[in-house]
DNA sequence: CGCTTTTTTGACCGGTTTCAACACGGGTGG
DNA sequence: CCACCCGTGTTGAAACCGGTCAAAAAAGCG
């Protein structure tokens, strides 16, 4: 009980006393990588603000396998008001630190702070957007493009906060993969062997570097993206042109 | 101006006078198949309640191609409050009839009718759910499964309202495809040739029948689903067992 | 230091894609 | 009424990518 509700949107939607009330009801929760936060079909009793780490959202496929349908990072809000029941499972992708906010506490405040509801609404909308991006990434893409897209997504969502930097990353970015190869594969809907191959390919091409299994450095994400765009895939690679940057690219900094 | 806001959720969230106010501001809009409703990046000035027909939601892929990311049918609510700008384009898949509700009209009412905001919230959540279902369908599926899944989706969302019937459809269902082969292909993320081949396959197997290019009859959707589940794909088909229904299947009627 | 788990690499197979030709359907105008 | 045409849909053949099976290599752990 009693923890600072470190979510920008929520804080700014409430007055001091309201915030205190909410914080009094909330609690800090920590999980180790792999631990389950909640399961599909559970009653949605809490919302969660991610303080650190990455949350893995999964859903069970008709065939029984579970697939990763989304990831949430520091600063994201996993809203609990999405109907009475959870529609997917959540699991700690890495060690996790989050703030659990009981839905009843939020609904108690809903009357006097209509803006609060809006925050959750926005969170749901943001998730929707993320899914759209994701669907776009998966569609009509080669394995190479998917893996490249995975890096872009990772950098976009997990990085900015880590390095105090702006969002023009022409300089090397390094990041910690929140997922194992198998999990990345599930996320990208390819086999883990394919992920491994593409990673190796990218490594050989100098597009990425590994300092350890989960520590990657991306010298230039836009170079990587450029290769992904040009529909590249496995083949003769050792030498490749310096490749001019693509003409247009979503979220590309203004240069 | 002035049109009945034929959306269940909205109607039940408002009092008579509130509803009248909303209806006074709303207008009926009709589009022919192929016409554009709004584009990615447009200012979101209206919400739309789909009265009849199918709306095609598309988004532009980095490669420049536009991909279908979702479909909305009669009874669905396309909410306009999703941030200031539209994040995807909407186009009439078939001839369309919808009710356009200005966002300013809804936000004016938001104060006195908090439930209204909730309706839009729920609509967004429903969309999210739909995307999840969709992602699941696309993943790890053979072409056959995808096409079969497309039919299931179509029947689930577009049909129940048409035929006054319950939702136990062991009896033949026939429907109008809201999309061309190419569009279906885009939706399913396969080539149009593949769609055509699977359709032919299903036809030869007696799982579907065409009365015209866009008029299909599905004698037994669960039989179709059963084949999809058993990972079936092109091969020797002329004779197939009566195939017992699958043990479990999402949304399968209780029998 | 051996153990297990994760990751990489290889060879082969099969379904989709691709490229390309063909058939169908609906409309127009002779 | 039929010939013609164009867009849409179907069918065919070959190439390719990613999946699968299998095994070796590397990393993590007690």
XYZ file of C-alpha atoms (C1' of nucleotides) in Angstrom:
570
model
C 0.000 0.000 0.000
C 0.936 3.569 -0.513
C 3.194 4.114 -3.431
C 3.844 7.022 -5.699
C 1.652 6.626 -8.764
C 4.375 7.458 -11.200
C 2.263 7.917 -14.242
C 2.316 11.257 -15.934
C -1.231 11.189 -17.206
C -2.781 10.119 -13.954
C -0.886 12.650 -11.879
C -1.935 15.506 -14.049
C -5.564 14.429 -14.059
C -5.951 14.618 -10.312
C -5.719 17.167 -7.556
C -3.302 16.641 -4.684
C -5.840 15.140 -2.277
C -7.292 12.904 -4.959
C -3.859 11.669 -5.837
C -3.102 10.892 -2.227
C -6.262 8.865 -1.975
C -5.305 6.881 -5.023
C -1.770 6.340 -3.796
C -3.012 5.151 -0.465
C -4.918 2.404 -2.207
C -2.165 1.484 -4.618
C 0.776 -0.725 -4.024
C 4.162 -1.391 -5.506
C 4.521 -4.776 -7.059
C 7.703 -6.406 -8.250
C 7.963 -9.487 -10.392
C 10.829 -11.571 -11.671
C 11.158 -12.333 -15.332
C 8.677 -14.998 -16.316
C 6.264 -14.472 -13.469
C 2.628 -14.110 -14.300
C 0.815 -10.860 -13.652
C -2.639 -12.045 -14.625
C -4.288 -14.494 -16.965
C -6.843 -14.411 -19.698
C -10.270 -14.564 -18.144
C -9.194 -13.256 -14.758
C -11.294 -10.615 -13.162
C -9.693 -7.250 -13.851
C -9.109 -5.932 -10.361
C -6.201 -3.590 -10.958
C -4.692 -1.233 -13.436
C -0.942 -1.254 -13.655
C 1.487 1.527 -14.356
C 4.769 0.127 -15.564
C 7.648 1.616 -13.589
C 10.456 -0.419 -15.083
C 10.912 -3.509 -17.209
C 8.787 -4.916 -19.978
C 5.415 -6.606 -19.752
C 4.530 -9.339 -22.190
C 0.896 -9.526 -23.268
C -0.128 -12.946 -24.518
C -3.237 -14.584 -25.774
C -4.020 -18.234 -26.297
C -4.399 -19.267 -29.872
C -7.220 -21.669 -30.742
C -4.540 -24.288 -31.318
C -3.557 -24.020 -27.684
C -0.280 -22.211 -28.199
C 0.049 -18.825 -26.600
C 1.165 -15.929 -28.738
C 2.600 -12.611 -27.749
C 0.306 -9.867 -28.910
C 1.943 -6.867 -27.364
C 4.586 -5.404 -25.139
C 4.348 -2.625 -22.602
C 7.219 -0.592 -21.275
C 8.102 1.939 -18.639
C 5.558 4.716 -18.624
C 2.785 2.655 -20.145
C -0.513 2.155 -18.445
C -2.131 -1.242 -18.489
C -5.691 -0.354 -17.825
C -7.875 -2.674 -15.832
C -11.229 -1.291 -16.753
C -11.378 -3.055 -20.054
C -14.568 -4.871 -19.305
C -14.929 -7.109 -16.307
C -12.579 -9.808 -17.546
C -9.055 -9.713 -18.872
C -8.878 -10.530 -22.501
C -5.250 -11.509 -22.460
C -2.568 -12.648 -20.089
C 0.288 -10.523 -18.852
C 3.667 -11.822 -17.881
C 6.922 -10.247 -16.820
C 9.252 -10.219 -19.812
C 12.053 -8.915 -17.678
C 12.263 -8.197 -14.000
C 9.434 -5.858 -13.388
C 8.429 -3.030 -11.155
C 4.916 -1.716 -11.336
C 2.318 0.185 -9.491
C -0.937 -1.669 -8.953
C -3.992 0.545 -8.787
C -7.273 -1.088 -7.743
C -10.039 -0.383 -10.215
C -12.440 0.287 -7.405
C -10.210 3.105 -6.242
C -10.257 4.651 -9.687
C -13.980 4.233 -10.159
C -14.552 5.836 -6.772
C -12.668 8.843 -8.069
C -14.298 8.802 -11.477
C -17.197 10.908 -10.314
C -15.194 13.797 -8.985
C -12.392 13.544 -11.526
C -13.826 12.877 -14.961
C -10.399 13.465 -16.451
C -9.194 10.286 -14.862
C -11.461 8.164 -16.961
C -10.096 9.998 -19.948
C -6.595 8.943 -19.084
C -7.555 5.323 -19.202
C -9.425 5.933 -22.388
C -6.322 7.416 -23.902
C -4.288 4.482 -22.680
C -6.618 2.071 -24.435
C -6.409 4.150 -27.577
C -2.638 4.138 -27.399
C -2.730 0.385 -27.148
C -4.961 0.248 -30.171
C -2.479 2.342 -32.051
C 0.344 0.086 -30.965
C -1.549 -2.936 -32.250
C -2.068 -1.231 -35.573
C 1.603 -0.485 -35.894
C 2.278 -3.991 -35.024
C -0.109 -5.464 -37.530
C 1.428 -3.306 -40.165
C 4.845 -4.566 -39.250
C 3.818 -8.177 -39.463
C 2.052 -7.880 -42.743
C 3.658 -8.552 -46.014
C 7.007 -8.522 -44.403
C 9.973 -10.755 -44.822
C 11.627 -12.186 -41.780
C 14.346 -9.608 -42.076
C 11.877 -6.769 -42.058
C 10.163 -8.129 -39.029
C 13.280 -8.405 -36.989
C 14.347 -4.958 -38.091
C 10.915 -3.691 -37.162
C 11.291 -5.282 -33.785
C 14.378 -3.223 -33.160
C 12.676 -0.080 -34.283
C 9.791 -0.742 -31.974
C 12.136 -1.479 -29.124
C 14.084 1.677 -29.663
C 10.984 3.750 -30.040
C 9.349 2.526 -26.903
C 11.970 1.308 -24.533
C 14.872 3.574 -25.169
C 14.084 7.268 -25.168
C 13.568 7.204 -21.471
C 16.739 5.281 -20.731
C 19.225 7.513 -22.466
C 18.325 11.058 -21.671
C 18.685 11.822 -25.366
C 16.339 13.303 -27.873
C 14.683 11.145 -30.430
C 17.036 11.724 -33.280
C 19.175 8.652 -32.993
C 21.727 8.720 -35.737
C 24.219 7.752 -33.077
C 24.581 4.197 -31.774
C 21.839 2.992 -29.517
C 22.247 -0.001 -27.354
C 19.506 -1.849 -25.686
C 18.672 -4.891 -23.661
C 16.425 -7.399 -25.355
C 13.478 -7.996 -23.059
C 12.731 -11.286 -24.752
C 14.452 -14.555 -25.519
C 14.886 -15.656 -29.115
C 11.912 -17.927 -28.775
C 9.789 -15.115 -27.441
C 10.885 -12.744 -30.145
C 9.965 -15.441 -32.604
C 6.518 -15.770 -31.096
C 6.083 -12.028 -31.192
C 7.128 -11.834 -34.813
C 5.337 -14.956 -35.771
C 8.315 -16.742 -37.211
C 10.359 -19.626 -35.857
C 13.168 -19.022 -33.462
C 15.586 -20.440 -35.995
C 14.577 -17.758 -38.426
C 15.079 -15.063 -35.838
C 18.500 -16.429 -35.124
C 19.390 -16.464 -38.783
C 18.287 -12.929 -39.398
C 20.154 -11.749 -36.351
C 23.288 -13.409 -37.593
C 22.729 -11.868 -40.981
C 22.366 -8.432 -39.518
C 25.428 -8.955 -37.394
C 27.514 -9.996 -40.385
C 26.271 -6.975 -42.270
C 27.411 -4.751 -39.451
C 23.928 -3.484 -38.775
C 23.950 -4.657 -35.194
C 26.473 -5.857 -32.634
C 26.126 -8.117 -29.661
C 28.070 -7.544 -26.480
C 26.224 -10.416 -24.907
C 23.240 -12.501 -25.821
C 20.785 -9.851 -24.776
C 22.840 -6.718 -25.116
C 22.676 -5.263 -28.586
C 24.079 -2.137 -30.113
C 22.461 -0.647 -33.166
C 24.926 1.717 -34.812
C 22.270 3.249 -37.001
C 18.660 2.248 -36.796
C 17.819 4.090 -39.993
C 20.391 2.216 -41.928
C 18.845 -0.947 -40.606
C 15.395 0.279 -41.512
C 16.581 1.214 -44.953
C 17.704 -2.319 -45.586
C 14.432 -3.652 -44.295
C 12.531 -1.395 -46.637
C 14.405 -2.514 -49.661
C 12.855 -5.890 -49.135
C 16.190 -7.364 -48.403
C 16.585 -10.926 -47.351
C 19.213 -13.600 -46.845
C 21.722 -13.937 -49.613
C 25.082 -12.578 -50.653
C 25.766 -9.904 -48.169
C 29.323 -9.402 -47.216
C 29.530 -6.282 -49.317
C 26.730 -3.844 -49.610
C 26.503 -0.261 -50.726
C 26.560 2.502 -48.151
C 22.903 2.646 -48.985
C 21.443 6.136 -48.968
C 18.728 6.580 -46.423
C 15.206 5.924 -47.600
C 13.271 8.853 -48.916
C 10.497 8.741 -46.372
C 10.229 6.735 -43.234
C 7.687 6.801 -40.465
C 8.925 8.771 -37.493
C 12.203 9.505 -39.127
C 13.741 12.518 -37.461
C 13.729 15.624 -39.544
C 17.464 15.310 -40.318
C -29.064 16.965 -39.917
C -31.475 15.201 -37.687
C -31.300 11.478 -37.949
C -32.090 8.673 -35.603
C -28.880 7.681 -33.857
C -29.417 4.016 -34.273
C -26.778 2.792 -31.925
C -27.860 0.701 -29.020
C -25.154 1.811 -26.640
C -25.577 5.491 -27.287
C -29.341 5.414 -26.988
C -29.260 3.713 -23.649
C -26.637 6.083 -22.290
C -28.752 9.176 -22.804
C -32.044 10.599 -21.665
C -34.686 11.527 -24.201
C -33.841 15.230 -24.395
C -30.117 14.495 -24.574
C -30.696 12.070 -27.372
C -32.750 14.598 -29.274
C -29.980 17.102 -28.961
C -27.498 14.617 -30.347
C -29.762 13.622 -33.170
C -30.355 17.212 -34.127
C -26.622 17.605 -34.661
C -26.146 14.313 -36.457
C -26.720 13.561 -40.065
C -27.260 10.571 -42.267
C -24.489 9.926 -44.694
C -24.490 7.479 -47.584
C -21.504 6.353 -49.594
C -21.025 4.144 -52.589
C -18.596 1.270 -52.492
C -15.071 2.564 -52.785
C -15.752 6.085 -51.608
C -13.550 7.489 -48.934
C -14.938 8.335 -45.514
C -11.808 9.883 -44.103
C -8.052 9.582 -44.423
C -5.143 8.942 -42.164
C -4.127 12.208 -40.597
C -7.486 13.911 -41.045
C -8.906 15.809 -38.159
C -11.400 13.571 -36.403
C -14.546 15.635 -36.566
C -17.181 12.937 -36.392
C -17.983 9.581 -34.931
C -19.848 7.211 -37.149
C -22.445 4.620 -36.318
C -22.646 2.068 -39.088
C -26.237 1.595 -40.170
C -25.658 -0.772 -43.052
C -22.773 -1.998 -45.182
C -19.165 -2.597 -44.316
C -16.447 -0.056 -43.612
C -12.896 -0.839 -44.569
C -10.210 0.501 -42.240
C -6.852 0.888 -43.926
C -3.450 2.117 -43.005
C -0.504 2.966 -45.182
C 2.391 0.601 -44.907
C 5.884 2.100 -44.849
C 6.361 0.620 -48.300
C 3.571 2.838 -49.584
C 0.984 0.124 -50.028
C -2.147 0.439 -48.004
C -3.259 -2.505 -45.936
C -6.627 -3.325 -44.535
C -6.395 -3.461 -40.781
C -10.001 -3.909 -39.874
C -13.612 -4.030 -40.901
C -16.641 -2.537 -39.249
C -20.208 -3.636 -39.754
C -23.744 -2.670 -38.988
C -24.087 -1.782 -35.353
C -20.448 -0.884 -34.878
C -19.357 2.492 -33.671
C -16.404 4.174 -35.275
C -15.394 6.587 -32.599
C -13.982 9.943 -33.500
C -12.500 10.882 -30.195
C -9.409 8.830 -30.703
C -7.048 11.716 -30.338
C -7.279 14.744 -32.553
C -6.161 12.987 -35.716
C -7.331 9.861 -37.450
C -4.804 7.137 -37.312
C -6.168 5.223 -40.238
C -8.299 5.728 -43.303
C -11.837 4.520 -43.700
C -13.414 3.593 -46.963
C -16.744 2.139 -47.986
C -16.257 -1.553 -48.647
C -19.812 -1.844 -49.883
C -22.500 0.742 -50.333
C -22.756 2.339 -46.979
C -25.236 4.051 -44.756
C -24.060 5.660 -41.601
C -24.903 8.197 -38.996
C -22.356 10.962 -38.577
C -22.155 12.386 -35.078
C -20.020 15.498 -34.583
C -17.501 15.044 -31.803
C -18.275 18.492 -30.498
C -21.854 17.432 -29.984
C -20.760 14.455 -27.959
C -18.232 16.373 -25.928
C -20.872 18.978 -25.140
C -22.947 16.187 -23.695
C -20.070 14.509 -21.936
C -20.481 16.640 -18.852
C -24.084 15.840 -18.160
C -23.944 12.283 -19.449
C -20.773 10.608 -18.269
C -22.089 7.308 -19.520
C -21.743 8.560 -23.054
C -17.997 8.743 -22.801
C -18.084 5.222 -21.500
C -19.855 4.042 -24.614
C -17.061 5.341 -26.778
C -14.561 3.853 -24.422
C -16.242 0.494 -24.782
C -16.279 0.903 -28.534
C -12.541 1.455 -28.549
C -12.066 -1.560 -26.344
C -14.203 -3.648 -28.640
C -12.031 -2.583 -31.518
C -8.967 -3.553 -29.581
C -10.450 -6.945 -28.969
C -11.283 -7.297 -32.634
C -7.701 -6.525 -33.563
C -6.485 -9.127 -31.129
C -8.747 -11.742 -32.633
C -7.485 -10.731 -35.958
C -3.849 -10.916 -35.064
C -4.438 -14.332 -33.661
C -6.095 -15.399 -36.855
C -3.233 -14.200 -38.984
C -0.552 -15.788 -36.936
C 0.835 -19.170 -37.582
C -1.929 -19.959 -39.942
C -1.974 -21.537 -43.336
C -3.722 -19.807 -46.172
C -6.636 -22.172 -45.800
C -7.065 -21.309 -42.163
C -6.983 -17.636 -42.884
C -9.673 -17.778 -45.507
C -11.770 -19.992 -43.270
C -11.212 -17.528 -40.456
C -12.336 -14.746 -42.720
C -15.643 -16.467 -43.218
C -16.037 -17.057 -39.549
C -15.387 -13.423 -38.853
C -17.803 -12.374 -41.527
C -20.518 -14.596 -40.223
C -19.918 -13.583 -36.656
C -20.052 -9.889 -37.346
C -22.075 -9.296 -40.438
C -24.700 -11.968 -40.365
C -26.563 -12.341 -37.084
C -28.371 -9.105 -37.693
C -29.327 -9.955 -41.254
C -31.067 -13.220 -40.635
C -33.249 -12.798 -37.622
C -31.870 -16.081 -36.354
C -30.045 -17.073 -33.238
C -26.365 -17.648 -33.273
C -26.393 -21.375 -33.590
C -25.774 -21.660 -37.276
C -25.589 -25.305 -38.138
C -27.862 -24.420 -41.033
C -26.614 -22.811 -44.229
C -25.637 -19.204 -44.017
C -25.210 -17.099 -47.033
C -23.502 -13.806 -47.186
C -22.286 -11.099 -49.485
C -18.560 -10.629 -49.573
C -17.887 -6.990 -48.786
C -14.466 -7.189 -50.392
C -12.937 -8.116 -53.710
C -10.441 -10.957 -53.924
C -7.614 -8.489 -53.896
C -8.975 -6.817 -50.797
C -9.517 -10.087 -49.030
C -5.958 -10.940 -49.895
C -4.743 -7.690 -48.419
C -6.759 -8.285 -45.305
C -5.414 -11.794 -44.900
C -1.941 -10.863 -45.924
C -1.637 -13.351 -48.732
C -1.697 -12.876 -52.469
C -4.968 -12.716 -54.315
C -4.000 -15.818 -56.239
C -3.731 -17.736 -53.021
C -7.140 -16.545 -51.921
C -8.570 -17.645 -55.214
C -6.967 -21.057 -54.909
C -8.221 -21.629 -51.398
C -11.675 -20.548 -52.393
C -11.654 -23.000 -55.259
C -10.422 -25.681 -52.916
C -13.193 -25.018 -50.462
C -15.711 -24.980 -53.242
C -14.549 -28.334 -54.574
C -14.706 -29.748 -51.084
C -18.293 -28.619 -50.783
C -17.540 -26.344 -47.876
C -18.826 -23.278 -49.667
C -20.884 -22.480 -52.740
C -20.937 -19.452 -54.964
C -24.114 -18.180 -56.503
C -22.208 -15.271 -57.937
C -18.774 -13.827 -57.478
C -19.696 -12.153 -54.224
C -22.573 -14.276 -53.057
C -21.461 -17.216 -50.990
C -23.310 -19.876 -49.107
C -21.655 -21.657 -46.234
C -23.552 -24.881 -45.561
C -21.817 -25.416 -42.238
C -19.373 -22.939 -40.838
C -18.259 -25.360 -38.141
C -17.393 -27.981 -40.650
C -15.304 -25.392 -42.401
C -13.690 -24.386 -39.143
C -12.997 -27.989 -38.323
C -11.019 -28.393 -41.500
C -9.149 -25.212 -40.818
C -8.236 -26.436 -37.381
C -6.869 -29.687 -38.613
C -4.260 -27.647 -40.369
C -5.622 -28.720 -43.648
C -4.191 -27.467 -46.873
C -4.291 -28.127 -50.592
C -4.035 -31.736 -51.581
C -6.182 -34.711 -52.387
C -9.621 -33.647 -51.473
C -12.416 -35.014 -53.526
C -13.451 -37.357 -50.773
C -13.318 -36.419 -47.158
C -14.823 -37.928 -44.071
C -17.958 -36.451 -42.603
C -15.535 -35.047 -40.112
C -16.823 -34.876 -36.548
C -16.970 -31.362 -35.207
C -13.918 -30.169 -33.374
C -13.845 -30.695 -29.651
C -13.599 -27.043 -28.709
C -13.936 -23.970 -30.787
C -14.201 -20.365 -29.822
C -17.794 -19.163 -29.792
C -19.092 -22.492 -30.846
C -22.745 -22.716 -29.918
C -23.492 -25.056 -27.088
C -24.867 -27.748 -29.404
C 33.884 -28.380 -14.241
C 29.998 -30.987 -16.019
C 25.268 -30.122 -16.464
C 21.128 -28.088 -18.745
C 19.122 -24.577 -21.515
C 19.508 -21.436 -25.127
C 21.259 -20.259 -29.501
C 23.311 -21.164 -33.838
C 23.958 -23.628 -38.067
C 22.894 -27.026 -41.689
C 20.086 -29.719 -45.070
C 15.789 -30.611 -46.909
C 10.923 -30.069 -47.800
C 6.674 -27.677 -48.802
C 3.487 -23.937 -49.219
C 3.252 -19.100 -51.056
C 4.687 -16.132 -54.010
C 5.701 -14.697 -58.436
C 5.182 -14.316 -63.237
C 2.287 -15.182 -66.860
C -1.410 -16.892 -69.553
C -6.106 -17.843 -69.654
C -11.262 -17.637 -68.628
C -15.141 -15.243 -67.152
C -18.545 -11.384 -66.741
C -20.593 -7.228 -67.616
C -20.955 -3.357 -70.409
C -20.762 -0.788 -74.914
C -21.640 0.055 -79.522
C -22.124 -1.602 -83.985
C -28.193 -9.809 -80.977
C -23.555 -10.444 -81.199
C -18.634 -8.941 -81.260
C -15.475 -6.740 -78.652
C -13.059 -5.085 -74.545
C -11.525 -4.331 -69.990
C -11.445 -5.446 -65.264
C -11.765 -9.225 -62.203
C -10.986 -13.788 -61.180
C -8.855 -18.401 -62.151
C -5.278 -21.609 -63.275
C -0.498 -23.173 -64.237
C 4.661 -23.679 -63.551
C 8.892 -22.467 -61.388
C 11.506 -20.107 -57.772
C 12.041 -18.922 -53.263
C 11.517 -18.249 -48.218
C 10.648 -19.895 -44.110
C 9.377 -24.151 -41.641
C 10.866 -28.513 -39.906
C 14.035 -31.924 -38.286
C 18.456 -32.645 -36.506
C 22.793 -31.692 -34.411
C 26.549 -28.878 -32.869
C 28.056 -24.800 -30.304
C 27.651 -21.382 -26.740
C 25.890 -19.561 -22.570
C 24.209 -19.942 -18.053
C 24.228 -22.306 -13.554
C 25.026 -25.236 -9.547
